[in-house]
PDB file of C-alpha atoms in Angstrom:
ATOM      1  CA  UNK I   6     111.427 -67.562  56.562  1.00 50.00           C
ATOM      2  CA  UNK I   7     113.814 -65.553  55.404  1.00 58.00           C
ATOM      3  CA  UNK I   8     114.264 -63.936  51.597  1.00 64.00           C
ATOM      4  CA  UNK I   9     116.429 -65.121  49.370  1.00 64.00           C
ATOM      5  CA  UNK I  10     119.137 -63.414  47.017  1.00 74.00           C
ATOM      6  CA  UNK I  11     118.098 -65.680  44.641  1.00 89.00           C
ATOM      7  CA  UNK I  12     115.774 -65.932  41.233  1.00 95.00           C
ATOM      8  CA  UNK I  13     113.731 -69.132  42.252  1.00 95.00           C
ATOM      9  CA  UNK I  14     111.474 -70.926  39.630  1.00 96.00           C
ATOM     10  CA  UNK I  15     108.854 -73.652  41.176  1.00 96.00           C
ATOM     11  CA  UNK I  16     107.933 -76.325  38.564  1.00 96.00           C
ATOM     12  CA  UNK I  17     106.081 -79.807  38.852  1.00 94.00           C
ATOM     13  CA  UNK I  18     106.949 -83.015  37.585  1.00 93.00           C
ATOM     14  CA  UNK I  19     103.473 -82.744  35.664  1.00 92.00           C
ATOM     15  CA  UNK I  20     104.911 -79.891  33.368  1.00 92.00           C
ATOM     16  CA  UNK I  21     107.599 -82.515  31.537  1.00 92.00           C
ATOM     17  CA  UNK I  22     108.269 -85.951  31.243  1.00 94.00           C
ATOM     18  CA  UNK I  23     111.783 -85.938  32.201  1.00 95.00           C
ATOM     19  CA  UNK I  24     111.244 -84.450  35.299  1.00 95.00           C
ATOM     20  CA  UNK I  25     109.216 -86.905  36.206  1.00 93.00           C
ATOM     21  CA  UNK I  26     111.102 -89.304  35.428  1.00 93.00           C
ATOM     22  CA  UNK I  27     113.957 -88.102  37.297  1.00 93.00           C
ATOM     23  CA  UNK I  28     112.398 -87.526  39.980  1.00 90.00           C
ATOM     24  CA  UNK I  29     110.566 -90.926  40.169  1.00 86.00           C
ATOM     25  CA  UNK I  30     110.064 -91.488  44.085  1.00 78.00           C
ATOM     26  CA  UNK I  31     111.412 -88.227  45.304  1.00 85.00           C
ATOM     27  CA  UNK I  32     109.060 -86.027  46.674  1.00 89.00           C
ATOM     28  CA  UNK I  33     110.785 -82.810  45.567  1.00 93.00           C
ATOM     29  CA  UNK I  34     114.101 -81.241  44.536  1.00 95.00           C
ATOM     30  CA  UNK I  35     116.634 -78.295  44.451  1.00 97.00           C
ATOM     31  CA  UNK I  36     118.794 -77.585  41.791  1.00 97.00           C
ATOM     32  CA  UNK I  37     120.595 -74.900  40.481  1.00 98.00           C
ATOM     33  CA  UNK I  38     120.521 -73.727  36.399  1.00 98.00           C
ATOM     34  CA  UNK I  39     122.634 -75.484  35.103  1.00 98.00           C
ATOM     35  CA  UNK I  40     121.827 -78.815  36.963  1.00 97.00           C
ATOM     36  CA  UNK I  41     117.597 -77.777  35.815  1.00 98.00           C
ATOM     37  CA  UNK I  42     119.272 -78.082  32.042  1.00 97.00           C
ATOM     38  CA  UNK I  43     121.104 -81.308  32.552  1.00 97.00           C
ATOM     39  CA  UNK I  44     118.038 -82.592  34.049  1.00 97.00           C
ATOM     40  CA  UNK I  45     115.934 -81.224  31.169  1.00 96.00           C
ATOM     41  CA  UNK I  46     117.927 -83.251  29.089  1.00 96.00           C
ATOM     42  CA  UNK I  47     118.022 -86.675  30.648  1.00 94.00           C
ATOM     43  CA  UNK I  48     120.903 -86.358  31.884  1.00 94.00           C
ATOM     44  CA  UNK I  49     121.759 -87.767  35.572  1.00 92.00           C
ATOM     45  CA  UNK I  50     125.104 -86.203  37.178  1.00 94.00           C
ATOM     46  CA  UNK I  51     125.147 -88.154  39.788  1.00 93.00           C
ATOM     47  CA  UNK I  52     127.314 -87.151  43.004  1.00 96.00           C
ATOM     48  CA  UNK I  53     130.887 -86.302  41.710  1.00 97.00           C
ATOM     49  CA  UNK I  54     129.916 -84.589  38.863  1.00 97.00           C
ATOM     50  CA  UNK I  55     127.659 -82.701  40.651  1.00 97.00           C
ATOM     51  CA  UNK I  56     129.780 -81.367  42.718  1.00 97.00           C
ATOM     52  CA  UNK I  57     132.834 -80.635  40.838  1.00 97.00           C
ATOM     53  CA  UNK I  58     129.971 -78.167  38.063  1.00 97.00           C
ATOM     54  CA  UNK I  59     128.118 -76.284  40.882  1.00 98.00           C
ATOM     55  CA  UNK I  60     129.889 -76.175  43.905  1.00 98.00           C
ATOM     56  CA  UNK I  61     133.189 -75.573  45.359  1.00 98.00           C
ATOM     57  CA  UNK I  62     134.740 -76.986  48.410  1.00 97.00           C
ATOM     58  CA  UNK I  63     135.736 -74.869  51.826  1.00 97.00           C
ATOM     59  CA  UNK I  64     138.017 -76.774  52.991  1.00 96.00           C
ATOM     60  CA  UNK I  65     137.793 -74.497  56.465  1.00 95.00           C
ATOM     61  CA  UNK I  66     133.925 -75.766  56.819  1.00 95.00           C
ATOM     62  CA  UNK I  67     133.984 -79.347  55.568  1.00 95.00           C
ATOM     63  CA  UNK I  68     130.856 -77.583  53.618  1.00 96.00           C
ATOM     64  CA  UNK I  69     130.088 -77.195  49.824  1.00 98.00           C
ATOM     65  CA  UNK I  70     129.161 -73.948  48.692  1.00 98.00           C
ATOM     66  CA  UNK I  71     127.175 -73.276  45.924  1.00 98.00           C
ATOM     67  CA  UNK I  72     128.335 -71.117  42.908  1.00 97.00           C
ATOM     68  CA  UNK I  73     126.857 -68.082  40.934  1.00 96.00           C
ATOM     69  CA  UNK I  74     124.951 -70.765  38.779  1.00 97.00           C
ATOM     70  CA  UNK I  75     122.309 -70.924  41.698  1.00 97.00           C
ATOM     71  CA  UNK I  76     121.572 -67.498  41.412  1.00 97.00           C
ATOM     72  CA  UNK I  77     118.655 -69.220  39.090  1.00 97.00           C
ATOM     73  CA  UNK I  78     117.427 -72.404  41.217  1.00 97.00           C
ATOM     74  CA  UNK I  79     114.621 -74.128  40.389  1.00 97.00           C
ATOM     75  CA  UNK I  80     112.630 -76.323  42.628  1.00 97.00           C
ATOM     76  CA  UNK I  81     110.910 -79.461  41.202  1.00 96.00           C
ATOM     77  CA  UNK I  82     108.095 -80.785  42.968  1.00 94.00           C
ATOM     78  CA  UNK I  83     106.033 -84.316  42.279  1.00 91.00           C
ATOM     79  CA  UNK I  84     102.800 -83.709  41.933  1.00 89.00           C
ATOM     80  CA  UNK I  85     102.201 -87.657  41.715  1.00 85.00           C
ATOM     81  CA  UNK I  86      99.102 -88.078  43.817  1.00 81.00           C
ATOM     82  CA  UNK I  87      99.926 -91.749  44.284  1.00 80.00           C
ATOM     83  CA  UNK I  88     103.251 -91.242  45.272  1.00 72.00           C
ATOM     84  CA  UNK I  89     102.190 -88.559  47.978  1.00 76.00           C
ATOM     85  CA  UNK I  90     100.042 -90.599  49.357  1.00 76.00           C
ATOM     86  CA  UNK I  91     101.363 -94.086  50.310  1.00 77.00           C
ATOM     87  CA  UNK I  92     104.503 -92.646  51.328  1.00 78.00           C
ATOM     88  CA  UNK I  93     106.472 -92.348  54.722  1.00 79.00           C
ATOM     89  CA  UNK I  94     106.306 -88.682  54.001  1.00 85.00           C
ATOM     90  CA  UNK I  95     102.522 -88.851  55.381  1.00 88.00           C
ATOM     91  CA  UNK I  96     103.334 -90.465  58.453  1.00 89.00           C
ATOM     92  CA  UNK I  97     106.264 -87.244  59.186  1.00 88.00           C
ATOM     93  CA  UNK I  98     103.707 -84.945  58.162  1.00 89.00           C
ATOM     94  CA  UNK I  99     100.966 -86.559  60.046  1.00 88.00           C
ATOM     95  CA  UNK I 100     102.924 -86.108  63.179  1.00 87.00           C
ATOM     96  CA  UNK I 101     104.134 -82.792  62.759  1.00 85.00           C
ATOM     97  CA  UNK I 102     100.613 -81.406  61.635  1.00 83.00           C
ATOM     98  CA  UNK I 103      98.950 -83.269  64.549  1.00 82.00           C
ATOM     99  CA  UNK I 104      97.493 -86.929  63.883  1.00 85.00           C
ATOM    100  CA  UNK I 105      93.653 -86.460  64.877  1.00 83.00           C
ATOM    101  CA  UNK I 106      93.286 -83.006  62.963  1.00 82.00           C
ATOM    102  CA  UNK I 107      95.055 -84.920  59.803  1.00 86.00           C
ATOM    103  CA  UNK I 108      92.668 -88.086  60.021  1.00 87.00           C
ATOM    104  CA  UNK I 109      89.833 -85.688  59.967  1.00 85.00           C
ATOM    105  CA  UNK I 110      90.994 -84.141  56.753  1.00 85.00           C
ATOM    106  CA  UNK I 111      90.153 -86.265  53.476  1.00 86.00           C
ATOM    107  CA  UNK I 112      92.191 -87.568  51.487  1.00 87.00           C
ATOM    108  CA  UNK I 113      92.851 -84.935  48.892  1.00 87.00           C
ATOM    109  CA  UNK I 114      93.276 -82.559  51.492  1.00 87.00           C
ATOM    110  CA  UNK I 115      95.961 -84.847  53.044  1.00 88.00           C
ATOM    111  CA  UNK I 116      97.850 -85.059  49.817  1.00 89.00           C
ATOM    112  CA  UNK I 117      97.715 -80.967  49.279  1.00 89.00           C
ATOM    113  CA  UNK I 118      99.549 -80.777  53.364  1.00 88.00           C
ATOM    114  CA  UNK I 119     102.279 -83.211  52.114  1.00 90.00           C
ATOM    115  CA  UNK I 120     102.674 -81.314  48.823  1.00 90.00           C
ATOM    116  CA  UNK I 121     103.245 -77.998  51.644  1.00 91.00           C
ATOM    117  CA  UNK I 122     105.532 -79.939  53.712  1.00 92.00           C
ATOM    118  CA  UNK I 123     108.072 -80.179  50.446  1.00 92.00           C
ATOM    119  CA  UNK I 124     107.279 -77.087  49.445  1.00 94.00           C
ATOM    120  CA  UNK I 125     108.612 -75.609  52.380  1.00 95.00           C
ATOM    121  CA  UNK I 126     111.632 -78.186  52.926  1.00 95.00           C
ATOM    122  CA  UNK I 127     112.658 -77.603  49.481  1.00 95.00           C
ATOM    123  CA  UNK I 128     111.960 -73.923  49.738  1.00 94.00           C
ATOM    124  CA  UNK I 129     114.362 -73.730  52.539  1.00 95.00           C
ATOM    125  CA  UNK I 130     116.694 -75.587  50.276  1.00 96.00           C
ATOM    126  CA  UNK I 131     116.669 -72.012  48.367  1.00 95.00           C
ATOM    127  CA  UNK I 132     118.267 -70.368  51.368  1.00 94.00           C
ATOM    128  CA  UNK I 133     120.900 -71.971  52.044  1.00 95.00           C
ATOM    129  CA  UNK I 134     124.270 -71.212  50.920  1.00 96.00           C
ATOM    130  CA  UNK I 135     125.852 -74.828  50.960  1.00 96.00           C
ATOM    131  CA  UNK I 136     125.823 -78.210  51.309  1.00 96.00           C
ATOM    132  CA  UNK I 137     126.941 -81.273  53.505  1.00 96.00           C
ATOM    133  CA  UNK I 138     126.515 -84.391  50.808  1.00 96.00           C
ATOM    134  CA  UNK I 139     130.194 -85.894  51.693  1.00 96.00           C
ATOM    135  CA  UNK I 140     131.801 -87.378  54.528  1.00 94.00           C
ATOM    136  CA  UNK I 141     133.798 -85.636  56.369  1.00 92.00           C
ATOM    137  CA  UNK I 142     137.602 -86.565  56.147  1.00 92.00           C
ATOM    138  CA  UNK I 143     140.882 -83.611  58.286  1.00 91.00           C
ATOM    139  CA  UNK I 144     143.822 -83.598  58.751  1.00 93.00           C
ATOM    140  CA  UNK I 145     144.500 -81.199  61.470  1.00 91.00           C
ATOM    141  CA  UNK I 146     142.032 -78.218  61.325  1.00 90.00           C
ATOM    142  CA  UNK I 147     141.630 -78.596  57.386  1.00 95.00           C
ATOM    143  CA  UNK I 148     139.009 -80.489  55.347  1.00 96.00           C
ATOM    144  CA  UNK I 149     139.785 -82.714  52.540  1.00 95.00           C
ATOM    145  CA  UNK I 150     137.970 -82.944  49.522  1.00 95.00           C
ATOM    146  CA  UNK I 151     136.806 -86.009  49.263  1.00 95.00           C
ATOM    147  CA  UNK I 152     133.426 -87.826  47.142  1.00 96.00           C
ATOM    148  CA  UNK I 153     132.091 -90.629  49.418  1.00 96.00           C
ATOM    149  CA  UNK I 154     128.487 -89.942  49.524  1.00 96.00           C
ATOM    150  CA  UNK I 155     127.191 -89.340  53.538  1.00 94.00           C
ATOM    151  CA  UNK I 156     123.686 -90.819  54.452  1.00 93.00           C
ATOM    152  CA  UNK I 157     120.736 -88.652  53.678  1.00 85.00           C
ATOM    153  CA  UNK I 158     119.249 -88.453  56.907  1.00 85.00           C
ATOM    154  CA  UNK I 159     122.515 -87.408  58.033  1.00 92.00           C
ATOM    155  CA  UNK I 160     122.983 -83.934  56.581  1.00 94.00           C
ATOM    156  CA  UNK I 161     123.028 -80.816  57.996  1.00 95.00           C
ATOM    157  CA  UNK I 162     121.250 -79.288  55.055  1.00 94.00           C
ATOM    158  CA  UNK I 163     118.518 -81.596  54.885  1.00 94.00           C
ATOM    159  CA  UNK I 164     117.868 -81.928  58.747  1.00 95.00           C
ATOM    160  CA  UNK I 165     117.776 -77.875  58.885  1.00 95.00           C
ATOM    161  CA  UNK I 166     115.174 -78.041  55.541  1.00 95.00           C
ATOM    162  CA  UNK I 167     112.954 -80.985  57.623  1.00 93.00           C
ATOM    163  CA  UNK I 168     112.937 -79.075  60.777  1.00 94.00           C
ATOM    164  CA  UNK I 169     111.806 -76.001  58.776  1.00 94.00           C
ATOM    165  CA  UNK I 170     108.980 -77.801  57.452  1.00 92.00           C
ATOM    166  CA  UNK I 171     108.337 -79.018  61.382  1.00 90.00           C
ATOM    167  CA  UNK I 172     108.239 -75.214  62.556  1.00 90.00           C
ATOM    168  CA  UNK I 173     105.383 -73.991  59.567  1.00 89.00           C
ATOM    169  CA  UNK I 174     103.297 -76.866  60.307  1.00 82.00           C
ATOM    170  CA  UNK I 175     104.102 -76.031  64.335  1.00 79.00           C
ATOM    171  CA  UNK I 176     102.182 -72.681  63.465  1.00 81.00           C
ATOM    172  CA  UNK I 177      99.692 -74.176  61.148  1.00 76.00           C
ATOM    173  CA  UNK I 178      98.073 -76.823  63.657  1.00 69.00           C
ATOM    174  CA  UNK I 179      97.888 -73.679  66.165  1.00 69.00           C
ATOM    175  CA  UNK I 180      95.535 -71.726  63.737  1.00 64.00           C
ATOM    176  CA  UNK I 181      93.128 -74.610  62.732  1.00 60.00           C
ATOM    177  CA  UNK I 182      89.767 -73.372  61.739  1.00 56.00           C
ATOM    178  CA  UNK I 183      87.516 -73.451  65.027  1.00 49.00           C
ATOM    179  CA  UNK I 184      85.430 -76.107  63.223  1.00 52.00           C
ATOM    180  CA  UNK I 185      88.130 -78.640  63.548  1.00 51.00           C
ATOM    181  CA  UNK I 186      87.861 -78.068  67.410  1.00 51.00           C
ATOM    182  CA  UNK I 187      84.563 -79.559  67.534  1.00 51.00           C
ATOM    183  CA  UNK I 188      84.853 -82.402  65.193  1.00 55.00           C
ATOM    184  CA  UNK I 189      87.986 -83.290  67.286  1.00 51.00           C
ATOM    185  CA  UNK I 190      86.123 -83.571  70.461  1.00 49.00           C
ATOM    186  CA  UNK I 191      83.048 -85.807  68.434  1.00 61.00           C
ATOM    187  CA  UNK I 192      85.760 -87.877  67.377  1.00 58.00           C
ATOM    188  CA  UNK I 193      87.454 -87.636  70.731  1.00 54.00           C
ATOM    189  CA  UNK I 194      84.109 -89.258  72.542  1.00 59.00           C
ATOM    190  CA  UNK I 195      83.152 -91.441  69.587  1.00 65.00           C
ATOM    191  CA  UNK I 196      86.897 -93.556  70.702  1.00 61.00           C
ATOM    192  CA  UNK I 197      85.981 -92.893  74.041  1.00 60.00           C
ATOM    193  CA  UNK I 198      82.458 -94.386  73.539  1.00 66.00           C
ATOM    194  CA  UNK I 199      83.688 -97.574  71.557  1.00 69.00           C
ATOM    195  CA  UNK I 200      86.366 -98.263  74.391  1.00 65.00           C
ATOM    196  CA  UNK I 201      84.006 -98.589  76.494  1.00 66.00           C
ATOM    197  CA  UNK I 202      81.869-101.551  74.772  1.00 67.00           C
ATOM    198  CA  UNK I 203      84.900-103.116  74.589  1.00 58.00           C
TER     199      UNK I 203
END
């Protein structure tokens, strides 16, 4: 991963009440200094406002592009064992980690992994120099600045921050302790064994 140009705070939603509450069912969150305040404050921006304080549009790109107030970001991470747990996060981070060494791991070791996984997606938040939240609208060659709100899943920004996430745990399941190698295998034959009283 690369380093950033930026002064990044990490903070959990266990350090503040309003955090948590803001962050309810997300599993973590970027934001830059002035957003961290607002945030701080109960405040909720929502899109437009959000856009119109810390970014400013290139029309060239389509793109948002964040301004010197995220020269401080802060990251905000849930720390909501709960939460972690029953959500569709595990199943994404099940996958990418490698389903038989994740069922052999218990459950609070489970939870820690998914607390990684958005540690790393929203550390590669950090890095990036823009955003994609709208939908794109041209005329010609040009971008116009518009506010209608483009799906989630759909965003450059947070499709580049998942598949981040996919490439560290990529590495990680190739440098498992040797012990999981053998439990794998006893777990491997133990299916293998009740298959075949079946």
């Amino acid at each position: 991963m690369d380093k950033s140009p930026r002064t990044i705070y990490f903070h959990t939603t266990a350090e503040n009440t309003a955090l948590a509450k803001y962050l309810k069912s997300h599993h973590g969150l970027t934001t830059s200094s002035a957003e961290f305040k607002s945030i701080l404050a109960g405040e909720n921006w929502g899109l437009e406002k959000r856009l119109k304080t810390i970014f400013s549009f290139d029309s060239k790109t389509g793109r948002w592009d964040k301004t010197k107030d995220w020269d401080e970001t802060h990251v905000i991470l849930n720390t909501n064992s709960s939460l972690t747990y029953f959500s569709d996060l595990k199943g994404t981070v099940r996958d990418d980690y490698g389903t038989d060494a994740f069922d052999l791991l218990e459950v609070k070791q489970q939870i820690a992994l998914i607390l990684v996984w958005a540690i790393v997606h929203e550390s590669n938040h950090t890095l990036q120099d823009s955003e994609d939240p709208t939908i794109d609208a041209q005329i010609g060659e040009v971008y116009i600045k518009n506010y209608e709100e483009k799906d989630y899943s759909q965003m450059q920004s947070e499709q580049e921050s998942n598949e981040a996430a996919r490439q560290f745990f990529r590495l990680l399941s190739k440098h498992l302790p040797q012990e999981f190698d053998s439990k794998y295998w006893e777990m491997q034959a133990s299916r293998q064994e009740q298959e075949s009283k079946h």
